[in-house]
Tab-separated table of N, CA and C in Angstrom:
chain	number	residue	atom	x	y	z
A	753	UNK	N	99.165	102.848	74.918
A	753	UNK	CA	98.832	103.041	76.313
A	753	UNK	C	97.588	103.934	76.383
A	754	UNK	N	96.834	103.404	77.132
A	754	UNK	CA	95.299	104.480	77.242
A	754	UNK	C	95.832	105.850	78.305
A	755	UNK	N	94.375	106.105	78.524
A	755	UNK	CA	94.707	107.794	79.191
A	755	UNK	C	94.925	107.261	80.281
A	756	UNK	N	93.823	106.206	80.561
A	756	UNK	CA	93.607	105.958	82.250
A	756	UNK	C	94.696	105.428	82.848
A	757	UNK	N	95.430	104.397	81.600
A	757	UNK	CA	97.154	103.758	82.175
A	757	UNK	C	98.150	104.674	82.283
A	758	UNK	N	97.828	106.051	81.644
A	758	UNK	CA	98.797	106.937	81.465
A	758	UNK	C	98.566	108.031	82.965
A	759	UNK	N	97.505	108.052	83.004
A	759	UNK	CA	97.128	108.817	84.230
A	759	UNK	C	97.374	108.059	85.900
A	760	UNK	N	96.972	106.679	85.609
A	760	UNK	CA	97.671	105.599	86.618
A	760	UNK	C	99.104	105.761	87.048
A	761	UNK	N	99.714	105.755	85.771
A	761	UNK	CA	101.079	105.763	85.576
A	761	UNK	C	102.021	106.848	86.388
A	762	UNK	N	100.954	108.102	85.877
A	762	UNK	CA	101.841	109.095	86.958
A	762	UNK	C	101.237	108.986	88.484
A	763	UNK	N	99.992	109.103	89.020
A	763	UNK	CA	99.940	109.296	89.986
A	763	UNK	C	100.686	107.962	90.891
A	764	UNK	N	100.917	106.781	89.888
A	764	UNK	CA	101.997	105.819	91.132
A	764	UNK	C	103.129	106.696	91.383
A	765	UNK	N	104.077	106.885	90.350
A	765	UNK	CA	105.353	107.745	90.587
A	765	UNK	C	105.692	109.155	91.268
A	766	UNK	N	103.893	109.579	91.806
A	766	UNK	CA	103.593	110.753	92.703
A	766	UNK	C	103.576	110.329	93.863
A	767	UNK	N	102.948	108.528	93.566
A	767	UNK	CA	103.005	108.635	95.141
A	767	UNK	C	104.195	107.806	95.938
A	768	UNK	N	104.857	106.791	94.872
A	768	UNK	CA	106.036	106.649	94.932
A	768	UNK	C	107.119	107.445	95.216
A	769	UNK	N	106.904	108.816	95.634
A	769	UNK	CA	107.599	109.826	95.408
A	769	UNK	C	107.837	110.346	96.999
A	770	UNK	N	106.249	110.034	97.295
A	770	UNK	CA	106.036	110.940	98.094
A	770	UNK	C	105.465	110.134	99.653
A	771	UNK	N	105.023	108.810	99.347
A	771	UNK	CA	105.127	107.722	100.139
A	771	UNK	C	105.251	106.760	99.524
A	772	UNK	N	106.607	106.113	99.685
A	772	UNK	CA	106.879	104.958	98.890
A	772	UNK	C	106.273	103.389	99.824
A	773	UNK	N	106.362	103.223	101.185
A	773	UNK	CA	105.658	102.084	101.153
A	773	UNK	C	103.981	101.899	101.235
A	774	UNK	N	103.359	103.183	100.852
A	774	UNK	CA	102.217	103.060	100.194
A	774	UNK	C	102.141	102.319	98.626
A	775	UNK	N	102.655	103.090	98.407
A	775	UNK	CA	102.625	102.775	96.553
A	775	UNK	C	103.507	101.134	96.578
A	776	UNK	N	104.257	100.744	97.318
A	776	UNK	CA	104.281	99.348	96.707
A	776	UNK	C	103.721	98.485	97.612
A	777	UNK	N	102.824	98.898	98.664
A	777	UNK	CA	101.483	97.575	99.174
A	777	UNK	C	100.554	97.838	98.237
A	778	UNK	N	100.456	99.270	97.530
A	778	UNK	CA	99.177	98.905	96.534
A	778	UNK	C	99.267	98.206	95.686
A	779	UNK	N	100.511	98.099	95.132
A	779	UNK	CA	101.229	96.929	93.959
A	779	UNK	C	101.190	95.607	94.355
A	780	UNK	N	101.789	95.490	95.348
A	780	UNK	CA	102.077	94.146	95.711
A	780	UNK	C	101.757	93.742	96.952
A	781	UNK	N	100.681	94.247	97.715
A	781	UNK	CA	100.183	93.926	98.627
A	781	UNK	C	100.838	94.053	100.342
A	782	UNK	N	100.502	94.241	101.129
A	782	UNK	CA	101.214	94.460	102.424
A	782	UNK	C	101.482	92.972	103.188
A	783	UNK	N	101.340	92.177	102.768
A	783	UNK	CA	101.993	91.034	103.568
A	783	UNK	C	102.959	90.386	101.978
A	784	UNK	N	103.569	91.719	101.512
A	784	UNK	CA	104.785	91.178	100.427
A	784	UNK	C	106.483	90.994	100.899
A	785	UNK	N	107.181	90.625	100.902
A	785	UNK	CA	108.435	90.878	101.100
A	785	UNK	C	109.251	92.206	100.293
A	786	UNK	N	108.468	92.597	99.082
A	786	UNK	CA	108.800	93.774	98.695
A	786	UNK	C	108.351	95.086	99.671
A	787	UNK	N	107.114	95.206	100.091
A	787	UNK	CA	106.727	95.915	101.081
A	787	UNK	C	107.551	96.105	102.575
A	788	UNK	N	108.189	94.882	103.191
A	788	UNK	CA	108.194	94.829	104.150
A	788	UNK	C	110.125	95.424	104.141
A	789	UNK	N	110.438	95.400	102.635
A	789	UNK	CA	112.039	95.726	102.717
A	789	UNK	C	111.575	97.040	102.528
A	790	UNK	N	110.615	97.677	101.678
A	790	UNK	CA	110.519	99.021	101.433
A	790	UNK	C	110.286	100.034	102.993
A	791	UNK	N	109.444	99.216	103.323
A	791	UNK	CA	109.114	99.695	105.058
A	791	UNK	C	110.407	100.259	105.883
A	792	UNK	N	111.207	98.874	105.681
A	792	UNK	CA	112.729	99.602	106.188
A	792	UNK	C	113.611	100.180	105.728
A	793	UNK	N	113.472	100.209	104.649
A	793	UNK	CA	114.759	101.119	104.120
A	793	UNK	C	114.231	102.430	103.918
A	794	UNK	N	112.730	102.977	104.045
A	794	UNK	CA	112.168	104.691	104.558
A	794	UNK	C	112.227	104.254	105.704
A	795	UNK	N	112.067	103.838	106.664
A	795	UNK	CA	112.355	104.064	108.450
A	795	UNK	C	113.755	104.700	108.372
A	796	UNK	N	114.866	104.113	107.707
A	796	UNK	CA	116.075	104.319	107.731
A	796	UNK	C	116.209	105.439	107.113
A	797	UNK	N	115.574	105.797	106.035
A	797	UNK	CA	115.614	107.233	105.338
A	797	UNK	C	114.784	107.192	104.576
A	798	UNK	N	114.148	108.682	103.756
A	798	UNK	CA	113.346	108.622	103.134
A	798	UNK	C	114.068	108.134	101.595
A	799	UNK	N	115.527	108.427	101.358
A	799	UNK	CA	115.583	108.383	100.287
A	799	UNK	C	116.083	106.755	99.445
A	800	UNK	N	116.212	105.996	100.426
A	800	UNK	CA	116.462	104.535	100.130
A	800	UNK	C	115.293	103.608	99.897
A	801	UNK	N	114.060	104.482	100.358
A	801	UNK	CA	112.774	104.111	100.356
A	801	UNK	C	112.389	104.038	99.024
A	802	UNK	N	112.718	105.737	98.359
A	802	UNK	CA	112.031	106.109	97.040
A	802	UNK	C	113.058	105.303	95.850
A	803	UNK	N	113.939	104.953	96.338
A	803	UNK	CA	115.415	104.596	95.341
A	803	UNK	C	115.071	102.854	94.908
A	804	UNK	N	114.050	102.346	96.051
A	804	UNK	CA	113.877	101.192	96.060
A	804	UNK	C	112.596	100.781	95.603
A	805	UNK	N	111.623	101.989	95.707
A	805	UNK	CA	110.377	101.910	95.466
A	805	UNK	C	110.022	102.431	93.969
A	806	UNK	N	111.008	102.836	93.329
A	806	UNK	CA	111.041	102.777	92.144
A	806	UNK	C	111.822	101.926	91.400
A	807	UNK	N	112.375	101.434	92.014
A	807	UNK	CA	113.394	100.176	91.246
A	807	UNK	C	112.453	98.836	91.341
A	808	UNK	N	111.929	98.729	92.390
A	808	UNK	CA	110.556	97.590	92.185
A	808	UNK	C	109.620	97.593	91.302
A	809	UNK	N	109.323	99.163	90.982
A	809	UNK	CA	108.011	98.975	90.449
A	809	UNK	C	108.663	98.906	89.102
A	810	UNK	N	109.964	99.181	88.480
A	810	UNK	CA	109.903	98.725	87.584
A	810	UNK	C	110.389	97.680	87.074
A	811	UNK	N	110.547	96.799	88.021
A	811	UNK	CA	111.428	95.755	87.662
A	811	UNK	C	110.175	94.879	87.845
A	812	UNK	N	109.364	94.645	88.247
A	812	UNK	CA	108.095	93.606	88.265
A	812	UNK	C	107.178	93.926	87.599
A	813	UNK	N	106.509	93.567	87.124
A	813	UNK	CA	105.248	93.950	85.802
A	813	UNK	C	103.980	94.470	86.999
């Protein structure tokens, strides 16, 4: 893994952290169905947001 994938690497899971349906329209774009479930489940809370927004990003390449 290079620096720059390694440095990528954390600032997704910073911002996954910290706004999760940011970090997965940057992944997968804002007219995604991953985006648009992530959208609601932080409206509903923040923490179903981050629970989901890390379970996406690692479950899709």
């Amino acid at each position: 893994m290079s620096k720059k994938s390694k440095v990528m690497s954390i600032l997704m899971i910073i911002l996954t952290l910290l706004l999760p349906p940011l970090a997965v329209a940057l992944r997968f774009g804002i007219a995604s169905s991953e985006f648009l479930i992530n959208l609601l489940l932080t409206l509903l809370g923040w923490l179903p947001g981050v629970i989901h927004g890390f379970w996406i990003m690692s479950k899709r390449p």
